[in-house]
PDB file of C-alpha atoms in Angstrom:
ATOM      1  CA  MET A   1      15.813  72.273   3.332  1.00 91.00           C
ATOM      2  CA  PHE A   2      14.621  68.814   4.339  1.00 95.00           C
ATOM      3  CA  ALA A   3      12.320  66.163   2.890  1.00 94.00           C
ATOM      4  CA  ARG A   4      10.392  63.480   4.752  1.00 95.00           C
ATOM      5  CA  LEU A   5       9.999  60.330   2.655  1.00 94.00           C
ATOM      6  CA  ALA A   6       7.994  57.155   2.495  1.00 92.00           C
ATOM      7  CA  VAL A   7      10.644  54.834   1.056  1.00 90.00           C
ATOM      8  CA  ASN A   8       9.746  52.104  -1.417  1.00 85.00           C
ATOM      9  CA  LEU A   9      10.358  49.194   0.938  1.00 82.00           C
ATOM     10  CA  PRO A  10       6.878  47.800   1.698  1.00 72.00           C
ATOM     11  CA  ALA A  11       7.912  46.131   4.951  1.00 76.00           C
ATOM     12  CA  VAL A  12       9.398  49.357   6.349  1.00 82.00           C
ATOM     13  CA  SER A  13       7.129  51.512   8.500  1.00 83.00           C
ATOM     14  CA  GLY A  14       7.240  55.236   9.081  1.00 88.00           C
ATOM     15  CA  MET A  15       8.903  58.106   7.273  1.00 93.00           C
ATOM     16  CA  PHE A  16      12.551  59.106   7.039  1.00 95.00           C
ATOM     17  CA  ASP A  17      14.151  62.534   6.868  1.00 96.00           C
ATOM     18  CA  TYR A  18      16.732  63.559   4.270  1.00 95.00           C
ATOM     19  CA  ALA A  19      18.600  66.730   3.464  1.00 94.00           C
ATOM     20  CA  VAL A  20      17.831  68.441   0.159  1.00 93.00           C
ATOM     21  CA  SER A  21      20.914  69.789  -1.599  1.00 91.00           C
ATOM     22  CA  ASP A  22      21.074  73.326  -2.967  1.00 89.00           C
ATOM     23  CA  GLU A  23      20.974  71.804  -6.451  1.00 88.00           C
ATOM     24  CA  LEU A  24      17.604  70.154  -5.785  1.00 90.00           C
ATOM     25  CA  ALA A  25      16.138  72.877  -3.587  1.00 89.00           C
ATOM     26  CA  GLY A  26      13.249  74.523  -5.355  1.00 87.00           C
ATOM     27  CA  GLN A  27      12.660  71.432  -7.502  1.00 91.00           C
ATOM     28  CA  VAL A  28      11.690  68.895  -4.850  1.00 93.00           C
ATOM     29  CA  GLY A  29       8.130  69.255  -3.642  1.00 93.00           C
ATOM     30  CA  VAL A  30       5.543  67.258  -1.753  1.00 94.00           C
ATOM     31  CA  GLY A  31       4.482  64.258  -3.824  1.00 93.00           C
ATOM     32  CA  CYS A  32       7.689  64.070  -5.883  1.00 92.00           C
ATOM     33  CA  LEU A  33       9.436  60.771  -6.615  1.00 89.00           C
ATOM     34  CA  VAL A  34      13.101  60.784  -5.575  1.00 89.00           C
ATOM     35  CA  THR A  35      15.970  58.406  -4.922  1.00 86.00           C
ATOM     36  CA  ALA A  36      17.752  58.294  -1.588  1.00 88.00           C
ATOM     37  CA  PRO A  37      20.306  56.173   0.267  1.00 87.00           C
ATOM     38  CA  PHE A  38      18.837  53.686   2.721  1.00 87.00           C
ATOM     39  CA  GLY A  39      21.305  51.476   4.554  1.00 82.00           C
ATOM     40  CA  ASN A  40      23.724  50.214   1.917  1.00 75.00           C
ATOM     41  CA  GLN A  41      21.293  50.522  -0.985  1.00 78.00           C
ATOM     42  CA  THR A  42      19.577  53.170  -3.055  1.00 80.00           C
ATOM     43  CA  VAL A  43      15.785  53.262  -2.876  1.00 84.00           C
ATOM     44  CA  GLN A  44      12.914  55.216  -4.341  1.00 86.00           C
ATOM     45  CA  GLY A  45      10.834  57.390  -2.087  1.00 89.00           C
ATOM     46  CA  VAL A  46       7.886  59.756  -2.281  1.00 93.00           C
ATOM     47  CA  VAL A  47       8.201  63.121  -0.542  1.00 94.00           C
ATOM     48  CA  MET A  48       5.374  63.214   2.005  1.00 95.00           C
ATOM     49  CA  GLU A  49       6.341  66.414   3.826  1.00 94.00           C
ATOM     50  CA  LEU A  50       8.892  69.236   3.735  1.00 94.00           C
ATOM     51  CA  PRO A  51       9.613  69.794   7.450  1.00 94.00           C
ATOM     52  CA  ASP A  52      11.363  72.903   8.713  1.00 92.00           C
ATOM     53  CA  ALA A  53      13.713  70.733  10.761  1.00 93.00           C
ATOM     54  CA  PRO A  54      14.563  67.008  10.692  1.00 92.00           C
ATOM     55  CA  SER A  55      13.464  64.610  13.405  1.00 90.00           C
ATOM     56  CA  VAL A  56      16.988  63.140  13.670  1.00 92.00           C
ATOM     57  CA  ALA A  57      20.354  64.678  14.445  1.00 91.00           C
ATOM     58  CA  GLU A  58      22.030  63.643  11.182  1.00 92.00           C
ATOM     59  CA  THR A  59      20.469  63.369   7.747  1.00 93.00           C
ATOM     60  CA  ARG A  60      21.791  61.953   4.508  1.00 93.00           C
ATOM     61  CA  PRO A  61      21.174  63.876   1.276  1.00 93.00           C
ATOM     62  CA  LEU A  62      18.719  62.888  -1.428  1.00 92.00           C
ATOM     63  CA  GLU A  63      20.452  61.438  -4.471  1.00 87.00           C
ATOM     64  CA  SER A  64      18.198  62.544  -7.311  1.00 86.00           C
ATOM     65  CA  LEU A  65      14.792  63.825  -8.376  1.00 87.00           C
ATOM     66  CA  LEU A  66      13.201  61.365 -10.809  1.00 83.00           C
ATOM     67  CA  ASP A  67      10.467  63.706 -12.024  1.00 80.00           C
ATOM     68  CA  PRO A  68       9.702  67.320 -11.114  1.00 84.00           C
ATOM     69  CA  VAL A  69       5.985  66.601 -11.568  1.00 86.00           C
ATOM     70  CA  PRO A  70       4.523  65.115  -8.335  1.00 91.00           C
ATOM     71  CA  VAL A  71       3.369  61.509  -8.635  1.00 89.00           C
ATOM     72  CA  LEU A  72       0.890  61.955  -5.757  1.00 91.00           C
ATOM     73  CA  THR A  73      -1.409  64.866  -4.973  1.00 93.00           C
ATOM     74  CA  ALA A  74      -1.843  66.381  -1.515  1.00 93.00           C
ATOM     75  CA  PRO A  75      -5.240  64.641  -1.023  1.00 95.00           C
ATOM     76  CA  GLN A  76      -3.695  61.298  -2.017  1.00 94.00           C
ATOM     77  CA  ILE A  77      -0.901  61.785   0.507  1.00 94.00           C
ATOM     78  CA  GLU A  78      -3.381  62.557   3.281  1.00 95.00           C
ATOM     79  CA  LEU A  79      -5.440  59.520   2.278  1.00 96.00           C
ATOM     80  CA  ALA A  80      -2.332  57.307   2.352  1.00 94.00           C
ATOM     81  CA  LYS A  81      -1.464  58.503   5.865  1.00 94.00           C
ATOM     82  CA  TRP A  82      -5.020  57.867   7.056  1.00 95.00           C
ATOM     83  CA  MET A  83      -5.153  54.384   5.505  1.00 95.00           C
ATOM     84  CA  SER A  84      -1.789  53.494   7.029  1.00 92.00           C
ATOM     85  CA  ALA A  85      -2.939  54.529  10.514  1.00 93.00           C
ATOM     86  CA  HIS A  86      -6.484  53.160  10.231  1.00 94.00           C
ATOM     87  CA  TYR A  87      -5.565  49.761   8.789  1.00 92.00           C
ATOM     88  CA  LEU A  88      -2.229  49.455  10.633  1.00 91.00           C
ATOM     89  CA  GLN A  89      -0.291  49.016   7.397  1.00 90.00           C
ATOM     90  CA  PRO A  90       3.191  50.338   6.518  1.00 90.00           C
ATOM     91  CA  LEU A  91       2.892  53.741   4.875  1.00 91.00           C
ATOM     92  CA  ALA A  92       5.230  52.696   2.054  1.00 88.00           C
ATOM     93  CA  ALA A  93       2.947  49.780   1.158  1.00 88.00           C
ATOM     94  CA  VAL A  94      -0.077  52.087   0.934  1.00 91.00           C
ATOM     95  CA  VAL A  95       1.819  54.658  -1.131  1.00 90.00           C
ATOM     96  CA  GLY A  96       3.035  51.898  -3.446  1.00 86.00           C
ATOM     97  CA  MET A  97      -0.554  50.941  -4.258  1.00 86.00           C
ATOM     98  CA  MET A  98      -1.241  54.495  -5.417  1.00 87.00           C
ATOM     99  CA  LEU A  99       1.654  54.710  -7.858  1.00 82.00           C
ATOM    100  CA  PRO A 100       1.131  53.799 -11.533  1.00 74.00           C
ATOM    101  CA  ALA A 101       2.336  50.336 -12.531  1.00 68.00           C
ATOM    102  CA  GLY A 102       5.954  50.454 -13.682  1.00 65.00           C
ATOM    103  CA  LEU A 103       6.748  53.705 -11.891  1.00 68.00           C
ATOM    104  CA  SER A 104       7.626  52.145  -8.559  1.00 65.00           C
ATOM    105  CA  GLN A 105      10.934  50.248  -8.564  1.00 66.00           C
ATOM    106  CA  GLN A 106      12.761  48.486  -5.738  1.00 66.00           C
ATOM    107  CA  ALA A 107      16.505  48.279  -5.293  1.00 65.00           C
ATOM    108  CA  ASP A 108      18.367  45.194  -6.435  1.00 75.00           C
ATOM    109  CA  VAL A 109      21.978  44.013  -6.285  1.00 79.00           C
ATOM    110  CA  LEU A 110      24.167  43.649  -9.368  1.00 84.00           C
ATOM    111  CA  TYR A 111      26.723  40.801  -9.325  1.00 88.00           C
ATOM    112  CA  GLN A 112      29.673  40.432 -11.677  1.00 89.00           C
ATOM    113  CA  LEU A 113      33.050  38.712 -11.843  1.00 90.00           C
ATOM    114  CA  ALA A 114      35.679  40.901 -10.227  1.00 85.00           C
ATOM    115  CA  ASP A 115      38.044  40.664 -13.189  1.00 75.00           C
ATOM    116  CA  GLY A 116      35.558  39.671 -15.874  1.00 58.00           C
ATOM    117  CA  ARG A 117      37.346  36.352 -16.419  1.00 56.00           C
ATOM    118  CA  PRO A 118      36.719  32.756 -15.308  1.00 52.00           C
ATOM    119  CA  GLU A 119      38.153  31.582 -12.019  1.00 50.00           C
ATOM    120  CA  THR A 120      41.815  30.726 -11.593  1.00 45.00           C
ATOM    121  CA  GLU A 121      42.835  27.636  -9.679  1.00 44.00           C
ATOM    122  CA  ASP A 122      43.943  29.531  -6.575  1.00 47.00           C
ATOM    123  CA  ARG A 123      40.515  31.089  -6.113  1.00 50.00           C
ATOM    124  CA  LEU A 124      38.182  28.193  -6.839  1.00 53.00           C
ATOM    125  CA  PRO A 125      35.349  27.773  -4.301  1.00 51.00           C
ATOM    126  CA  SER A 126      35.893  25.682  -1.200  1.00 53.00           C
ATOM    127  CA  PRO A 127      34.003  22.386  -0.873  1.00 52.00           C
ATOM    128  CA  ALA A 128      31.557  24.100   1.505  1.00 53.00           C
ATOM    129  CA  HIS A 129      30.356  26.347  -1.299  1.00 58.00           C
ATOM    130  CA  GLY A 130      31.377  24.136  -4.213  1.00 75.00           C
ATOM    131  CA  GLN A 131      28.459  23.274  -6.466  1.00 84.00           C
ATOM    132  CA  VAL A 132      26.375  26.413  -5.957  1.00 87.00           C
ATOM    133  CA  ALA A 133      29.358  28.766  -6.206  1.00 87.00           C
ATOM    134  CA  ASN A 134      30.645  27.053  -9.336  1.00 87.00           C
ATOM    135  CA  ARG A 135      27.210  27.310 -10.949  1.00 88.00           C
ATOM    136  CA  LEU A 136      27.063  30.990 -10.047  1.00 89.00           C
ATOM    137  CA  LEU A 137      30.527  31.692 -11.457  1.00 89.00           C
ATOM    138  CA  LYS A 138      29.708  29.805 -14.647  1.00 88.00           C
ATOM    139  CA  LEU A 139      26.446  31.728 -15.037  1.00 90.00           C
ATOM    140  CA  LEU A 140      28.115  35.130 -14.589  1.00 90.00           C
ATOM    141  CA  HIS A 141      30.926  34.182 -16.962  1.00 88.00           C
ATOM    142  CA  GLU A 142      28.446  33.157 -19.662  1.00 89.00           C
ATOM    143  CA  ARG A 143      25.850  35.889 -19.173  1.00 90.00           C
ATOM    144  CA  GLY A 144      27.870  38.773 -17.778  1.00 89.00           C
ATOM    145  CA  PRO A 145      26.679  40.977 -14.870  1.00 90.00           C
ATOM    146  CA  LEU A 146      23.256  39.969 -13.523  1.00 89.00           C
ATOM    147  CA  ARG A 147      20.849  41.375 -10.951  1.00 85.00           C
ATOM    148  CA  GLY A 148      19.864  39.323  -7.937  1.00 85.00           C
ATOM    149  CA  ARG A 149      16.325  38.788  -9.223  1.00 83.00           C
ATOM    150  CA  GLN A 150      17.717  37.515 -12.523  1.00 88.00           C
ATOM    151  CA  ILE A 151      19.952  35.032 -10.701  1.00 90.00           C
ATOM    152  CA  ASP A 152      16.967  33.864  -8.632  1.00 88.00           C
ATOM    153  CA  ARG A 153      15.408  32.460 -11.809  1.00 88.00           C
ATOM    154  CA  HIS A 154      18.429  30.199 -12.321  1.00 89.00           C
ATOM    155  CA  PHE A 155      18.535  28.950  -8.717  1.00 88.00           C
ATOM    156  CA  ALA A 156      15.006  27.880  -7.868  1.00 81.00           C
ATOM    157  CA  LYS A 157      14.736  27.062  -4.142  1.00 81.00           C
ATOM    158  CA  VAL A 158      18.533  27.346  -3.723  1.00 84.00           C
ATOM    159  CA  ASP A 159      20.131  29.838  -1.309  1.00 84.00           C
ATOM    160  CA  TRP A 160      22.856  31.051  -3.660  1.00 88.00           C
ATOM    161  CA  ARG A 161      23.394  34.318  -1.765  1.00 83.00           C
ATOM    162  CA  LYS A 162      25.520  32.685   0.964  1.00 85.00           C
ATOM    163  CA  SER A 163      27.922  31.445  -1.691  1.00 87.00           C
ATOM    164  CA  ALA A 164      27.831  34.860  -3.361  1.00 87.00           C
ATOM    165  CA  ASP A 165      28.729  36.532  -0.038  1.00 84.00           C
ATOM    166  CA  TRP A 166      31.683  34.169   0.326  1.00 87.00           C
ATOM    167  CA  LEU A 167      32.859  34.916  -3.212  1.00 88.00           C
ATOM    168  CA  VAL A 168      32.568  38.664  -2.603  1.00 86.00           C
ATOM    169  CA  LYS A 169      34.693  38.394   0.551  1.00 85.00           C
ATOM    170  CA  ARG A 170      37.292  36.449  -1.435  1.00 86.00           C
ATOM    171  CA  GLY A 171      37.411  39.184  -4.044  1.00 86.00           C
ATOM    172  CA  VAL A 172      36.081  36.874  -6.738  1.00 87.00           C
ATOM    173  CA  LEU A 173      32.797  38.746  -7.238  1.00 88.00           C
ATOM    174  CA  ARG A 174      31.826  42.387  -7.093  1.00 86.00           C
ATOM    175  CA  ARG A 175      28.372  43.550  -6.099  1.00 79.00           C
ATOM    176  CA  GLN A 176      26.653  46.914  -5.964  1.00 76.00           C
ATOM    177  CA  SER A 177      23.209  48.187  -5.097  1.00 70.00           C
ATOM    178  CA  ILE A 178      21.288  49.427  -8.124  1.00 71.00           C
ATOM    179  CA  LEU A 179      17.882  50.954  -8.698  1.00 65.00           C
ATOM    180  CA  PRO A 180      16.277  50.117 -12.056  1.00 67.00           C
ATOM    181  CA  PRO A 181      14.761  53.143 -13.818  1.00 68.00           C
ATOM    182  CA  PRO A 182      10.976  53.483 -13.877  1.00 66.00           C
ATOM    183  CA  ARG A 183       9.329  51.492 -16.677  1.00 65.00           C
ATOM    184  CA  VAL A 184       6.455  53.855 -17.343  1.00 59.00           C
ATOM    185  CA  ARG A 185       5.617  54.447 -20.999  1.00 61.00           C
ATOM    186  CA  PRO A 186       3.090  56.803 -22.568  1.00 64.00           C
ATOM    187  CA  LYS A 187      -0.378  55.349 -22.988  1.00 68.00           C
ATOM    188  CA  PHE A 188      -2.161  56.276 -26.183  1.00 78.00           C
ATOM    189  CA  VAL A 189      -5.936  56.320 -26.506  1.00 84.00           C
ATOM    190  CA  ARG A 190      -7.630  56.146 -29.888  1.00 90.00           C
ATOM    191  CA  VAL A 191     -10.345  58.789 -30.236  1.00 91.00           C
ATOM    192  CA  ALA A 192     -12.905  59.782 -32.868  1.00 89.00           C
ATOM    193  CA  GLN A 193     -14.437  63.155 -33.682  1.00 89.00           C
ATOM    194  CA  LEU A 194     -16.798  64.468 -36.327  1.00 87.00           C
ATOM    195  CA  ALA A 195     -14.817  66.081 -39.190  1.00 87.00           C
ATOM    196  CA  VAL A 196     -17.785  67.717 -40.971  1.00 87.00           C
ATOM    197  CA  THR A 197     -20.812  69.745 -39.945  1.00 87.00           C
ATOM    198  CA  PRO A 198     -23.811  67.883 -38.499  1.00 88.00           C
ATOM    199  CA  ALA A 199     -25.780  68.765 -41.646  1.00 88.00           C
ATOM    200  CA  GLU A 200     -23.126  67.238 -43.896  1.00 88.00           C
ATOM    201  CA  ALA A 201     -23.029  64.135 -41.720  1.00 84.00           C
ATOM    202  CA  GLU A 202     -26.810  63.775 -41.936  1.00 86.00           C
ATOM    203  CA  ALA A 203     -26.718  64.136 -45.720  1.00 87.00           C
ATOM    204  CA  ALA A 204     -24.164  61.320 -45.977  1.00 86.00           C
ATOM    205  CA  MET A 205     -26.181  58.874 -43.872  1.00 86.00           C
ATOM    206  CA  PRO A 206     -27.854  56.952 -46.748  1.00 86.00           C
ATOM    207  CA  SER A 207     -24.580  56.168 -48.522  1.00 84.00           C
ATOM    208  CA  LEU A 208     -22.427  54.851 -45.684  1.00 83.00           C
ATOM    209  CA  GLY A 209     -22.284  51.262 -46.857  1.00 80.00           C
ATOM    210  CA  ALA A 210     -24.130  48.068 -47.627  1.00 81.00           C
ATOM    211  CA  LYS A 211     -27.248  47.007 -45.760  1.00 80.00           C
ATOM    212  CA  GLN A 212     -25.380  44.865 -43.202  1.00 81.00           C
ATOM    213  CA  THR A 213     -23.063  47.737 -42.204  1.00 86.00           C
ATOM    214  CA  LEU A 214     -25.258  50.772 -42.812  1.00 88.00           C
ATOM    215  CA  ALA A 215     -27.158  50.761 -39.505  1.00 89.00           C
ATOM    216  CA  ARG A 216     -24.112  50.611 -37.249  1.00 90.00           C
ATOM    217  CA  ARG A 217     -22.198  53.234 -39.245  1.00 88.00           C
ATOM    218  CA  GLN A 218     -25.194  55.545 -39.102  1.00 88.00           C
ATOM    219  CA  ALA A 219     -25.417  54.967 -35.344  1.00 90.00           C
ATOM    220  CA  ALA A 220     -21.720  55.754 -34.960  1.00 88.00           C
ATOM    221  CA  LEU A 221     -22.038  58.944 -36.960  1.00 88.00           C
ATOM    222  CA  ARG A 222     -25.111  60.078 -35.014  1.00 88.00           C
ATOM    223  CA  PHE A 223     -23.250  59.477 -31.756  1.00 90.00           C
ATOM    224  CA  LEU A 224     -20.351  61.621 -32.986  1.00 89.00           C
ATOM    225  CA  VAL A 225     -22.799  64.341 -34.054  1.00 89.00           C
ATOM    226  CA  ARG A 226     -24.108  64.476 -30.469  1.00 89.00           C
ATOM    227  CA  ALA A 227     -20.623  64.436 -28.948  1.00 86.00           C
ATOM    228  CA  VAL A 228     -19.101  67.842 -28.261  1.00 78.00           C
ATOM    229  CA  ASP A 229     -15.446  66.774 -28.287  1.00 86.00           C
ATOM    230  CA  ALA A 230     -13.338  63.830 -29.409  1.00 88.00           C
ATOM    231  CA  VAL A 231     -14.372  60.650 -27.609  1.00 88.00           C
ATOM    232  CA  ASN A 232     -12.691  57.351 -26.886  1.00 91.00           C
ATOM    233  CA  VAL A 233     -13.500  54.922 -29.711  1.00 89.00           C
ATOM    234  CA  SER A 234     -14.547  52.317 -27.144  1.00 91.00           C
ATOM    235  CA  TRP A 235     -17.528  54.553 -26.308  1.00 90.00           C
ATOM    236  CA  VAL A 236     -18.434  54.757 -29.993  1.00 89.00           C
ATOM    237  CA  TYR A 237     -18.259  50.962 -30.250  1.00 91.00           C
ATOM    238  CA  ALA A 238     -20.484  50.546 -27.197  1.00 90.00           C
ATOM    239  CA  GLU A 239     -23.099  53.065 -28.365  1.00 87.00           C
ATOM    240  CA  SER A 240     -23.343  51.987 -31.991  1.00 88.00           C
ATOM    241  CA  GLY A 241     -22.101  48.423 -32.290  1.00 89.00           C
ATOM    242  CA  CYS A 242     -19.570  49.525 -34.913  1.00 89.00           C
ATOM    243  CA  ASN A 243     -15.905  48.518 -35.014  1.00 90.00           C
ATOM    244  CA  LEU A 244     -12.565  50.046 -35.984  1.00 89.00           C
ATOM    245  CA  ALA A 245     -13.015  49.063 -39.634  1.00 89.00           C
ATOM    246  CA  ASP A 246     -16.279  51.020 -39.748  1.00 88.00           C
ATOM    247  CA  LEU A 247     -14.632  54.129 -38.304  1.00 88.00           C
ATOM    248  CA  GLU A 248     -11.782  53.836 -40.792  1.00 89.00           C
ATOM    249  CA  ILE A 249     -14.312  53.720 -43.649  1.00 88.00           C
ATOM    250  CA  LEU A 250     -16.020  56.832 -42.278  1.00 88.00           C
ATOM    251  CA  GLU A 251     -12.634  58.529 -42.061  1.00 88.00           C
ATOM    252  CA  GLU A 252     -11.839  57.666 -45.690  1.00 86.00           C
ATOM    253  CA  ARG A 253     -15.141  59.183 -46.785  1.00 81.00           C
ATOM    254  CA  GLY A 254     -14.281  62.393 -44.979  1.00 69.00           C
TER     255      GLY A 254
END
């Protein structure tokens, strides 16, 4: 079994074929979000197709399935392909725009001291890398392992990666490609629904509050009487002019 991915690297065009292991076969489907090796890093990708045969002689296996529920539907995938071709944009960039905020993550590099201790005299940076490398070593000693994007915030407009490369070659630093987990959290919507019969609601109308609040609470209750199901409270606010405090009072009164 094979999967054709749009990898989450916006500047990369086209799709890439991967082998699907027996463990993941039957779970991976079109539209699923997966992780896969790409060069020397791990990246996210969306399965765009499940071809019968790969377009290349050798394929690397997918690493994991992030969610068995597809993140894109078949119509969305077809739309993404059309937009990519019509507007001459990388497919990955178009797919990225369709994913919920926080779901799409890009690979980063984790840096840490090779032995977890400050530098010894025999491995101190050369003058060519001196100040930047020393700052980097000091930062990692004080803060522990950091991702590249975290280090960027400490080195504004400074190319610290050349010094990091030199330190890695010297065995002073270790680095590894990482892929942060998706940051999607459940979104909760507050809703309101009539808890009594319409007749009971109508009977309670005159006693819903003082003069300054009565009209809007009556309007809110009448809106809920007309509503068939639970509705977003923002609709109730818009229709009646009431607020959350008014709805809480109505709830207390049953």
